[in-house]
Coordinates of C-alpha atoms in Angstrom, one line a residue:
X19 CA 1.9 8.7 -5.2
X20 CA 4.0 9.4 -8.2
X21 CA 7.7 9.5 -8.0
X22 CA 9.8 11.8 -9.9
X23 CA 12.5 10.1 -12.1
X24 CA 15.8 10.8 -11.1
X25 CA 18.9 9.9 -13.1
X26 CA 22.1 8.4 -12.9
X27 CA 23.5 11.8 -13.5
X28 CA 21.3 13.7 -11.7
X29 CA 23.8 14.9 -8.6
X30 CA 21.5 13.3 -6.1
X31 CA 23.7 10.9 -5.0
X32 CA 20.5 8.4 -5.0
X33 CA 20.3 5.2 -7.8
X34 CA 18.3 5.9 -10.6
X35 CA 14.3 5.2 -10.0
X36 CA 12.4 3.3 -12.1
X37 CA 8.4 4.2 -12.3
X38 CA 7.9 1.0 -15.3
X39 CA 7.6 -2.6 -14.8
X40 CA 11.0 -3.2 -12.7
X41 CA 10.8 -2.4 -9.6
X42 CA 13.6 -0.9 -7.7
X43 CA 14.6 -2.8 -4.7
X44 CA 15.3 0.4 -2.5
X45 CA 12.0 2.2 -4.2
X46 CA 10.4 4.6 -1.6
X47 CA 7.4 3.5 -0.2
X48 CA 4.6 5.7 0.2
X49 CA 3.7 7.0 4.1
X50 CA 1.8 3.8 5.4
X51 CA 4.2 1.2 4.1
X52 CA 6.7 3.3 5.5
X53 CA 4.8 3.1 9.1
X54 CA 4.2 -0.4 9.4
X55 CA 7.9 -1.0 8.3
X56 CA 8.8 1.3 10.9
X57 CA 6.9 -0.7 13.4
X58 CA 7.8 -3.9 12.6
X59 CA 11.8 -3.0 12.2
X60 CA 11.6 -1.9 16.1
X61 CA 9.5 -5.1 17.0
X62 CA 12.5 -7.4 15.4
X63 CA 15.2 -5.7 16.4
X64 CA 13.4 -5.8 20.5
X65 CA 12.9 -9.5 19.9
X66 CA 16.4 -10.1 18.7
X67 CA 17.5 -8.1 21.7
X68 CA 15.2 -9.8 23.7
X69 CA 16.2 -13.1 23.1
X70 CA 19.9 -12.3 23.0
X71 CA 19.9 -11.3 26.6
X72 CA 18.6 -14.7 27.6
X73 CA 22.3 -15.9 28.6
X74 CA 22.2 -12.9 31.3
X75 CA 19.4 -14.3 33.4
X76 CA 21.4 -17.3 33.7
X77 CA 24.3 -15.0 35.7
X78 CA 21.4 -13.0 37.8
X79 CA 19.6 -16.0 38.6
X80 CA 23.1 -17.9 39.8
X81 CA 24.3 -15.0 41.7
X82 CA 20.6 -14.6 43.5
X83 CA 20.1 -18.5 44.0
X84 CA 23.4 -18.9 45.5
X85 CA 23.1 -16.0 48.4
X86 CA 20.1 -18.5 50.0
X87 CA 21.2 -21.8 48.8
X88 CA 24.8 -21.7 50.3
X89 CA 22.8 -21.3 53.7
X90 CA 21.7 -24.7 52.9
X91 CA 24.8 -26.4 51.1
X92 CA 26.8 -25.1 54.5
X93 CA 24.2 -27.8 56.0
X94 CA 24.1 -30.3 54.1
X95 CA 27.4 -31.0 53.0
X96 CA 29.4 -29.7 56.0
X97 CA 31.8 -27.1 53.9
X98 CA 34.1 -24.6 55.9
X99 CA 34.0 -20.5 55.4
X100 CA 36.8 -20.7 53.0
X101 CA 35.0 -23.2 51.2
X102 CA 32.2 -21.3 51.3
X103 CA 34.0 -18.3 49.6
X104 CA 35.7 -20.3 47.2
X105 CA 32.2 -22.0 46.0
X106 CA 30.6 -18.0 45.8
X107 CA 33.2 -16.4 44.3
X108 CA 35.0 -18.8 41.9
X109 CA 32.5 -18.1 39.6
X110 CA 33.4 -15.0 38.6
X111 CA 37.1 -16.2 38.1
X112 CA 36.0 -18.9 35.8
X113 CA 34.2 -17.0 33.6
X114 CA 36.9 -14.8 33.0
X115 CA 38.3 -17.9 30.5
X116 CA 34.8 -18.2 28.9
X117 CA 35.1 -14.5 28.2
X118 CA 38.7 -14.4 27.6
X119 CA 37.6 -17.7 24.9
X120 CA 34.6 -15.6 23.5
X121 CA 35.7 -12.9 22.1
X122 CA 37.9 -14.8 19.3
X123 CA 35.3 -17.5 19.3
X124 CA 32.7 -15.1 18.4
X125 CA 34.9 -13.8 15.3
X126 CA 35.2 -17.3 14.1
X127 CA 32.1 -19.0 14.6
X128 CA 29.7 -15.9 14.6
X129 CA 27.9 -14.0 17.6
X130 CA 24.7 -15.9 17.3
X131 CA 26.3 -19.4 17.4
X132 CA 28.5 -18.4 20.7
X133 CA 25.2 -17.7 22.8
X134 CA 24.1 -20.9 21.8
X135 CA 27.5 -22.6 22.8
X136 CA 27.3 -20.6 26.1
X137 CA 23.8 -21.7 26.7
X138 CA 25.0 -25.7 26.1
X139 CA 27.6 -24.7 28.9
X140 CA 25.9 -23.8 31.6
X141 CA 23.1 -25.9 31.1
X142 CA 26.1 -29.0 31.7
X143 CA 27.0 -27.1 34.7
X144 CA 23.7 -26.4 36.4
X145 CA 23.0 -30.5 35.9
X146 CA 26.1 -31.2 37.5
X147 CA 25.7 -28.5 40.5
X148 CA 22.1 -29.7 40.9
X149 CA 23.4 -33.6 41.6
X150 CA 26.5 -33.1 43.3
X151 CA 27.1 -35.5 46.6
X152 CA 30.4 -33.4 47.3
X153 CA 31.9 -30.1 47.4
X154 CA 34.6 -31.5 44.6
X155 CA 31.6 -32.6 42.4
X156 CA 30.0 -29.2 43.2
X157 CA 32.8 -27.0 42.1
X158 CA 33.2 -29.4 39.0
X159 CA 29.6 -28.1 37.8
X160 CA 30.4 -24.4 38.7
X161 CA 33.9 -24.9 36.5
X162 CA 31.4 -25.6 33.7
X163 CA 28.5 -23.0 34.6
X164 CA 31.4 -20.1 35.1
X165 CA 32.4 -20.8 31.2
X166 CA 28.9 -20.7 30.0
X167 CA 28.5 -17.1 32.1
X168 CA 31.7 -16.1 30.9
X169 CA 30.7 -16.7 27.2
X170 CA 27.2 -15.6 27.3
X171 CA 27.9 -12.4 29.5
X172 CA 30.6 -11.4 26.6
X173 CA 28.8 -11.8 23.6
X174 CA 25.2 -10.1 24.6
X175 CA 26.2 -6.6 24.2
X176 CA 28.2 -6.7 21.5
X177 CA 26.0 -9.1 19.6
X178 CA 22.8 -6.1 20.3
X179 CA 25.0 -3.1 20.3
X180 CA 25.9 -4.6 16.6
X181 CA 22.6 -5.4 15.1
X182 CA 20.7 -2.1 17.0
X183 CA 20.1 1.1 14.9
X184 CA 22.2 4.3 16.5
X185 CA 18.5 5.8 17.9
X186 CA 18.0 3.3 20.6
X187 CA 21.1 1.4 20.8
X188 CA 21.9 2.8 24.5
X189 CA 18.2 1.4 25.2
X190 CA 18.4 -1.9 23.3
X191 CA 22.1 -2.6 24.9
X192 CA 21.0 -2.1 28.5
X193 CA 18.5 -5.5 27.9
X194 CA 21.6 -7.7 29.0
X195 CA 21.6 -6.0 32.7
X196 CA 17.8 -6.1 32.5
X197 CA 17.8 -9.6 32.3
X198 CA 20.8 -9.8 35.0
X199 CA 18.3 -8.2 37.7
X200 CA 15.5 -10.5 36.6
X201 CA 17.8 -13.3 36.9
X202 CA 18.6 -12.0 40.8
X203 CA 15.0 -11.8 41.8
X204 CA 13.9 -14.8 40.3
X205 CA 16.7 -16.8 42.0
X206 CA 16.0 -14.7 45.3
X207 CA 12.0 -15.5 44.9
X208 CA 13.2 -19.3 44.0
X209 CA 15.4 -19.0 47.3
X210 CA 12.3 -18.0 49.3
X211 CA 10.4 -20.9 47.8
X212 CA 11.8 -24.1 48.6
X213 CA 13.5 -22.9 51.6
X214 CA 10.8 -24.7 53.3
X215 CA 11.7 -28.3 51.8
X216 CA 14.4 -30.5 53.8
X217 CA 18.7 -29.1 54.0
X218 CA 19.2 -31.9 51.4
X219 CA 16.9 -31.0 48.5
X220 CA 15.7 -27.2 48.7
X221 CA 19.4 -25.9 47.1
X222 CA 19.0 -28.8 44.5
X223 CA 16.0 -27.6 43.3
X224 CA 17.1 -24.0 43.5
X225 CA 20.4 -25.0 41.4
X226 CA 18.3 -27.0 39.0
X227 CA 15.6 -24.5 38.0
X228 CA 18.9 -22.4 36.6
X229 CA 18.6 -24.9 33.7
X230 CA 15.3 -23.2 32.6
X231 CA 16.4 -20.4 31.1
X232 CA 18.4 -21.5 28.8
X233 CA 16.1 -24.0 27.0
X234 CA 14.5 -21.1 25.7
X235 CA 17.7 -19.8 24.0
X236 CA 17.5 -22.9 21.6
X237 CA 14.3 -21.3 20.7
X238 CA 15.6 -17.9 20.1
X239 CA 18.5 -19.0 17.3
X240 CA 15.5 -19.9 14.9
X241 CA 14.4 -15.8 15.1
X242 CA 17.4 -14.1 15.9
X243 CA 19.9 -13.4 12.8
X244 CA 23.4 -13.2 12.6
X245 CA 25.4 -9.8 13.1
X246 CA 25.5 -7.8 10.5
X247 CA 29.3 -6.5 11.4
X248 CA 30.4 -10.1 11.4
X249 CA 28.6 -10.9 7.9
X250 CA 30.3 -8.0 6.7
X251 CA 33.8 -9.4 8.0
X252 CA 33.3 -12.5 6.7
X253 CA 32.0 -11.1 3.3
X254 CA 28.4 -11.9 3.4
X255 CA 27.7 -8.0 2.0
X256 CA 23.8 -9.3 1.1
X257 CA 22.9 -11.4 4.4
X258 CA 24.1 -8.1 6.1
X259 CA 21.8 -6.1 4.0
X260 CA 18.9 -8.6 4.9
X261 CA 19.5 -7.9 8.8
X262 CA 20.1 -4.7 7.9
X263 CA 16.6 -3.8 6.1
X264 CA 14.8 -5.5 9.0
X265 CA 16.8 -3.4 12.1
X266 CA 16.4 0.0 10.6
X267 CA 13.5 2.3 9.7
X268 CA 15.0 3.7 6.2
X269 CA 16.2 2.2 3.5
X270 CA 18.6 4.9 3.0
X271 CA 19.8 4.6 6.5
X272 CA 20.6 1.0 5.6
X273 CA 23.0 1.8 2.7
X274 CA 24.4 4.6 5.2
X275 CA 25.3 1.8 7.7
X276 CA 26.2 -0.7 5.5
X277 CA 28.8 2.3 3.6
X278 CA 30.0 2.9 7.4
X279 CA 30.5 -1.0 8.4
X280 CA 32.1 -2.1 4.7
X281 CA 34.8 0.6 5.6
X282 CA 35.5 -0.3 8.8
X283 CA 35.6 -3.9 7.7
X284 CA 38.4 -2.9 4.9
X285 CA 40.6 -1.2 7.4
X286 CA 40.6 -5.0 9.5
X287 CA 41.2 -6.4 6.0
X288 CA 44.3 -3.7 5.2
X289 CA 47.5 -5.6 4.9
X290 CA 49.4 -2.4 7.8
X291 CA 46.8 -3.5 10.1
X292 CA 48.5 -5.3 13.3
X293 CA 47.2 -8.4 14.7
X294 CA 44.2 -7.9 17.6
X295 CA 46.2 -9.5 20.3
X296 CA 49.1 -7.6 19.4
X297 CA 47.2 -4.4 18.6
X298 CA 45.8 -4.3 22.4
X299 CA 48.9 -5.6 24.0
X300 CA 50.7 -2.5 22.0
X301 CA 47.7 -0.1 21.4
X302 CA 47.7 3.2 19.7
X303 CA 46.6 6.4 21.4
X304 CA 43.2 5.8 20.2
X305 CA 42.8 2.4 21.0
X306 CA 44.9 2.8 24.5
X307 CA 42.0 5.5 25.4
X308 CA 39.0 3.1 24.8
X309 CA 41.2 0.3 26.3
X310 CA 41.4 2.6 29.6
X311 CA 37.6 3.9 29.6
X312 CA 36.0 0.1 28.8
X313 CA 38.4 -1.4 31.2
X314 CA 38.7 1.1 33.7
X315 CA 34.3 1.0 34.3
X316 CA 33.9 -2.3 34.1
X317 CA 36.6 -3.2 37.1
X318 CA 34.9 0.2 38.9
X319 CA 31.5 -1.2 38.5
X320 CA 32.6 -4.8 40.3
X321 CA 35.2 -3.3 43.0
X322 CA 32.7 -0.6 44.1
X323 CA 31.0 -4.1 46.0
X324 CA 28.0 -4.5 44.4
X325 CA 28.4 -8.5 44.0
X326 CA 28.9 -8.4 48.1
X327 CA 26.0 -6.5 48.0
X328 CA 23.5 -8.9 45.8
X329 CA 25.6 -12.5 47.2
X330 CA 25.9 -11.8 51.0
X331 CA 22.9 -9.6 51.1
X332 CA 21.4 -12.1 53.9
X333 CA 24.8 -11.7 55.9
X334 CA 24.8 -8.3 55.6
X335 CA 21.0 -8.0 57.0
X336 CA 22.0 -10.7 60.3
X337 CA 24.9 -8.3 61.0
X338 CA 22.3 -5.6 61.3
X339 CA 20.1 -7.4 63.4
X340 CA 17.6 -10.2 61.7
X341 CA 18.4 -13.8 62.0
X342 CA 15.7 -15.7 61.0
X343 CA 16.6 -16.9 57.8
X344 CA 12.8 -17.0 56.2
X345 CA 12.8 -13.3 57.1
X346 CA 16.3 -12.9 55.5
X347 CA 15.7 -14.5 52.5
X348 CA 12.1 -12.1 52.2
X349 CA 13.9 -8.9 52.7
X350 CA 16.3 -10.2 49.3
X351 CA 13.4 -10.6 47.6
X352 CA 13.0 -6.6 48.3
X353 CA 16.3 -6.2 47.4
X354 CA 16.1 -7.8 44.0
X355 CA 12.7 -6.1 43.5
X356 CA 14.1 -2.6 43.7
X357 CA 17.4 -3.9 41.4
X358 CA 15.0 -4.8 39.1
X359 CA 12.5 -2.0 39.0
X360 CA 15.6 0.9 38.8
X361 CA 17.0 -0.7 36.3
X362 CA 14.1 -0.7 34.1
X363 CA 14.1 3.3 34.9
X364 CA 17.0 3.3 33.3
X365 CA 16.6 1.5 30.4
X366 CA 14.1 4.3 29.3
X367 CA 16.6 7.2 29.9
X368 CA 19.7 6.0 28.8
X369 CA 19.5 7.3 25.5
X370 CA 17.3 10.3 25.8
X371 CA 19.3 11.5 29.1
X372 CA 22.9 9.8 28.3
X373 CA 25.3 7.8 29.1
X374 CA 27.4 10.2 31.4
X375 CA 24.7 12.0 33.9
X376 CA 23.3 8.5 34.3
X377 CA 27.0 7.6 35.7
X378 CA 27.1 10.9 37.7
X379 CA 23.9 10.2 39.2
X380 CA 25.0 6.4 39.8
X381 CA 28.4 6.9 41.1
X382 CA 27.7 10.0 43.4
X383 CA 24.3 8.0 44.6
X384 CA 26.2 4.9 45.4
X385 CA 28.8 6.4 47.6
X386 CA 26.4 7.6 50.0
X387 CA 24.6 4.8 50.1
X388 CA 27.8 2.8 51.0
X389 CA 28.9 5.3 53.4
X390 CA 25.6 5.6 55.3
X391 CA 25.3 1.6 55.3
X392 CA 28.7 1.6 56.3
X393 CA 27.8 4.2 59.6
X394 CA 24.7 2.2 60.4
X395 CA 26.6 -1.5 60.5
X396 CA 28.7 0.2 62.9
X397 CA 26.9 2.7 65.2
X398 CA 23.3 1.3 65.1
X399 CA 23.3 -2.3 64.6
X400 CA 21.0 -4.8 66.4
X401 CA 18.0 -2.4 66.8
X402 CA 14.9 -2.3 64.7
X403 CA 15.9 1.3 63.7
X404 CA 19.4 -0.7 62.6
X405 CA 17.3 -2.9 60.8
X406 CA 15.3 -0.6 59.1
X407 CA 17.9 1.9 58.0
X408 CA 20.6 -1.1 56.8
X409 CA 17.8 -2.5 54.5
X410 CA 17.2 1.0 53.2
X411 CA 20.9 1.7 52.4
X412 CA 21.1 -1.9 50.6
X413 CA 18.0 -1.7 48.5
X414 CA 19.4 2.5 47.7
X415 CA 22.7 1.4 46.6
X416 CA 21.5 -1.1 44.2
X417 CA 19.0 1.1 42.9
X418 CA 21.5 3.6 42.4
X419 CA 23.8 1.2 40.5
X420 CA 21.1 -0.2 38.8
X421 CA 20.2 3.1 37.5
X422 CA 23.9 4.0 36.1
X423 CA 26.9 1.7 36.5
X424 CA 24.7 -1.4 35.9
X425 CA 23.4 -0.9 32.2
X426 CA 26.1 2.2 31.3
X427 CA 29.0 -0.1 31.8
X428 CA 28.1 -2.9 29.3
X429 CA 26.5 -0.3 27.2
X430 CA 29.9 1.5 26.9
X431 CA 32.3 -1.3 26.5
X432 CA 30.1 -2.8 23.4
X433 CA 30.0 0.7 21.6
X434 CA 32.9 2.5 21.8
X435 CA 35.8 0.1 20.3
X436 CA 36.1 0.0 17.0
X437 CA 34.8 -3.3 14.2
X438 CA 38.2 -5.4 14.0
X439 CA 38.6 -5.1 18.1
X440 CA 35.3 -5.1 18.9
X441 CA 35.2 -8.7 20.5
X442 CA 37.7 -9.2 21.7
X443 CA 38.5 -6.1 23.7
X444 CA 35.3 -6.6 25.5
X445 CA 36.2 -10.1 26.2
X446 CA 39.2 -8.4 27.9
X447 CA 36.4 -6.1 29.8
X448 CA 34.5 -8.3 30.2
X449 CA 37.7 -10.5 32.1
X450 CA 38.5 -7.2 34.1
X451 CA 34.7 -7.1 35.7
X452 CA 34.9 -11.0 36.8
X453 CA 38.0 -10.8 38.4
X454 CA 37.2 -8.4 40.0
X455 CA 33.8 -9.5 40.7
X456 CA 35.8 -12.6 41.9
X457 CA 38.2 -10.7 44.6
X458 CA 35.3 -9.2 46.3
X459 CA 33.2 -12.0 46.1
X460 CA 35.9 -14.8 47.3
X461 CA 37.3 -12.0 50.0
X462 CA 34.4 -10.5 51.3
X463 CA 33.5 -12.7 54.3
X464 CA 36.9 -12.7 55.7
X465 CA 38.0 -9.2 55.1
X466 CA 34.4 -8.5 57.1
X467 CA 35.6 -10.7 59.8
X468 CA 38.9 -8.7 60.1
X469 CA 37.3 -5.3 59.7
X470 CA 33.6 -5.4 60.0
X471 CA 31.0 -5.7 57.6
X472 CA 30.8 -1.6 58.6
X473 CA 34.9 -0.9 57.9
X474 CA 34.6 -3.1 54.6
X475 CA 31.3 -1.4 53.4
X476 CA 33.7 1.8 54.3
X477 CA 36.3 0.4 52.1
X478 CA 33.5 0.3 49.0
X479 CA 32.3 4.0 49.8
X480 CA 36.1 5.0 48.9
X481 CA 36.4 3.2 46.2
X482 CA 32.7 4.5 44.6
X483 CA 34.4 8.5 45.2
X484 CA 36.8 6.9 43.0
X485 CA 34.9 6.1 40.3
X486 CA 32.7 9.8 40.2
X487 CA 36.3 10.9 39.5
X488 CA 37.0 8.4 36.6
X489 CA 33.7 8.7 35.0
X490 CA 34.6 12.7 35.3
X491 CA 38.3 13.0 33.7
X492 CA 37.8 9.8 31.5
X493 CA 34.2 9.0 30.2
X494 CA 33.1 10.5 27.2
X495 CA 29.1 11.1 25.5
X496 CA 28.7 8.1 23.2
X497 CA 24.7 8.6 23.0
X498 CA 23.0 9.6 19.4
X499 CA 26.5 8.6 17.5
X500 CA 27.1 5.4 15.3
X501 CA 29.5 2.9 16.4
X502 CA 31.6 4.4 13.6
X503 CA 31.6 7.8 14.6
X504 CA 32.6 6.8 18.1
X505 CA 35.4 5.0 16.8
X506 CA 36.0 8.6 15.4
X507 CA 35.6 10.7 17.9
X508 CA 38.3 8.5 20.0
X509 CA 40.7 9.4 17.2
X510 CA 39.8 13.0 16.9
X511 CA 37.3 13.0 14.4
X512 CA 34.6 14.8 16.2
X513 CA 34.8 18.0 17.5
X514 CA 33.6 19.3 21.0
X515 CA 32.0 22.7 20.6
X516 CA 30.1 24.4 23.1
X517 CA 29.5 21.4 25.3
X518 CA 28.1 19.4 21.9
X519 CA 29.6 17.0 19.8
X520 CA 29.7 17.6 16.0
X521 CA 31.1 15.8 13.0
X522 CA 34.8 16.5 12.5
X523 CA 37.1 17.1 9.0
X524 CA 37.0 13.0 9.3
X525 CA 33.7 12.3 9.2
X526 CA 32.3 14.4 6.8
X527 CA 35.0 12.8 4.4
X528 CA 33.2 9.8 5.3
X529 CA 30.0 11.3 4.5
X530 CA 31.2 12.7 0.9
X531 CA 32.8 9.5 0.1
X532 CA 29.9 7.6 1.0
X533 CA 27.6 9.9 -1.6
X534 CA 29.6 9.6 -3.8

């Protein structure tokens, strides 16, 4: 294949060529060194997101185990309703401080290094649960599993949304809530499974199989690299090339990215830029727009219930009617099976279909489904036509939310803020999701006996019209757009025309600068 020689001078905006003895680093390869480069850029970057979701399983497989296993720990160690509640639902309030903790732990010490440190956490925690003679020792080893979730739910997104090319970062992004709903149904199959040993060690074992998980993430830091975003922050222009060159397909699309992320990076670097804290305590327009979208979905996708759903799922099924427990902890496993298999659904058409009708679809889905489970808690419990339709109108409203607000929400949150904020405003999402997560989880069983499980499930259905409303006014297209043109489009950048979004003044100033 002979290359023509292009100058210095020659208007291309391209380096100079050389066809001699030197080699240019960013030389064109010919068609088949371009394929297999191709092919083994998507392979890495799969593997790095891959092994970055790992943390997640460790919250999926904690919020499955624990629905069974608290049917045994009520057994064994004689705790109350309110204890009960506390034990379930002080999770998602503790890991509020390990997300709260990793967003400016992640800027100091690097994304890669925080999933590590989350992994050490929760492994200490899961020990602890897995021994504990007393419900003080138990909530000790929660304290210490919560941080480790906190942490490790935090950092995933960003850490993939960072290091995945624009094409599929919607797809890569959505392997965190992937690995959630693998985590559910393995802790719902590992329920199901030593549910026949004695009260005393079946939720021990349960507990203890959490640790699993993460032993494999010490594996993963030997393949996964560091973010580019963050190398660039901290100056490291070539390591970010080298992470660069093996996440995307082109070498010219590398230099575009790395143009787009060094620029970014100098505006964090500018002496008028404010503080983070103080920047999201006092945002500007821009800022107070993505502050309201990422916050506002990830509190929507916790309050519309579907922790009640996925914790209390066996409670749920003996208020319609079935009260062997073997039985209830089987028809979870269904449950956790259909989480699981939506979600991988939409995975595949997150970025091809987009963010926003995935939502519509999710939020409009999931109102029914709460209303209708809502109707049949109340008007035909107790009866095999009860059962039958209440098992339905679980398994449909986690498939719905696994199809939208499960993966879209995360997705969202870890694209649209902008380099210097990145982390730490979805720490603060990331806070907003467990708290709530934490009210409906720590509420649920008492606000059920004061209402019915029928009027609370009610409640949820109201809340879910809510959120088709939000994800209407609020939500915008992120989907085939850089990180740094949504960061843009918040500020005006990029134009709506027709329904599609094109580059504004902004941009293409971006894109002249960068050529030149």
């Amino acid at each position: 294949m002979t290359l023509p020689a292009v100058g210095n001078d020659g208007g291309s905006g391209f380096p100079a060529v050389s066809v001699g003895n030197k080699r240019n680093k960013y030389q064109r390869m010919d068609s088949d060194a371009e394929d297999h480069h191709r092919s083994r850029s998507r392979k890495y970057v799969m593997a790095c997101a891959f092994f970055a979701s790992l943390n997640n399983v460790l919250l999926g497989y904690d919020v499955g185990v624990m629905s069974g296993a608290v049917l045994f720990i009520q057994q064994d160690l004689n705790i109350t309703e309110v204890q009960t509640e506390v034990l379930i639902g002080s999770l998602s309030i503790i890991s509020l401080f390990g997300s709260l903790a990793g967003g400016r732990t992640s800027d100091s010490i690097g994304r890669k290094w925080t999933m590590a440190l989350a992994a050490l956490v929760f492994q200490t925690g899961a020990a602890i649960m897995a021994v504990a003679p007393s419900f003080e020792v138990l909530m000790i080893g929660r304290t210490f599993a919560g941080i480790g979730i906190g942490l490790g739910v935090m950092i995933a997104p960003v850490y993939i949304a960072e290091i995945s090319p624009t094409v599929a970062r919607g797809f890569l992004t959505s392997f965190p809530e992937i690995f959630i709903n693998l985590g559910i149904l393995l802790g719902y199959v590992s329920n199901y499974a030593f549910s026949g040993l004695s009260v005393h060690i079946s939720w021990r074992i349960m507990l203890a199989v959490g640790i699993l998980p993460s032993v494999f993430i010490g594996f993963a830091l030997c393949v996964i690299p560091e973010s580019p975003r963050w190398l660039v922050l901290k100056g490291q222009v070539d390591r970010a090339r080298e992470v660069l060159m093996k996440t995307n397909e082109r070498d010219d699309e590398v230099e575009e990215r790395l143009a787009e992320i060094q620029l970014a990076a100098a505006k964090t670097e500018g002496g008028e830029e404010r503080p983070v804290w103080r920047e999201l305590l006092s945002p500007s327009p821009a800022v107070r727009k993505m502050l309201i979208v990422g916050f506002g979905i990830q509190c929507f996708q916790q309050i519309t219930g579907i922790d009640a759903t996925v914790y209390y799922s066996p409670e749920i099924l003996k208020e319609a009617g079935i009260q062997d427990e073997t039985k209830l902890l089987a028809a979870t496993v269904a449950v956790g099976i259909t989480k699981t298999l939506f979600i991988l659904f939409a995975t595949f058409m997150i970025d091809s279909v987009g963010r926003k009708p995935l939502l519509y679809v999710s939020t409009i889905g999931m109102t029914l489904c709460l209303f209708s489970l809502s109707f049949t808690l109340t008007f035909l419990g107790q009866g095999t036509l009860g059962i039958a339709l209440a098992l339905l109108f679980v398994c449909g409203n986690v498939a719905f939310f696994s199809i939208g607000m499960g993966p879209v929400c995360w997705v969202l949150t870890s694209e649209i803020f902008p380099l210097r904020l990145r982390a730490q405003a979805s720490a603060l999402g990331a806070v907003g999701n467990r708290v709530c997560s934490g009210i409906v989880a720590m509420s649920f069983l008492s606000v059920s006996r004061a209402i019915t499980v029928g009027g609370t499930f009610f409640v949820f259905s109201l809340v879910s019209a809510l959120s088709v409303i939000f994800v209407y006014m609020l939500v915008p297209e992120t989907s085939g757009k850089s990180l740094e043109q949504i960061e843009l489009m918040f500020q005006g950048g990029i134009e709506r025309k027709g329904g599609e979004v094109e580059l504004g003044d902004a941009e293409r100033l971006v894109r002249k600068d960068q050529e030149f």
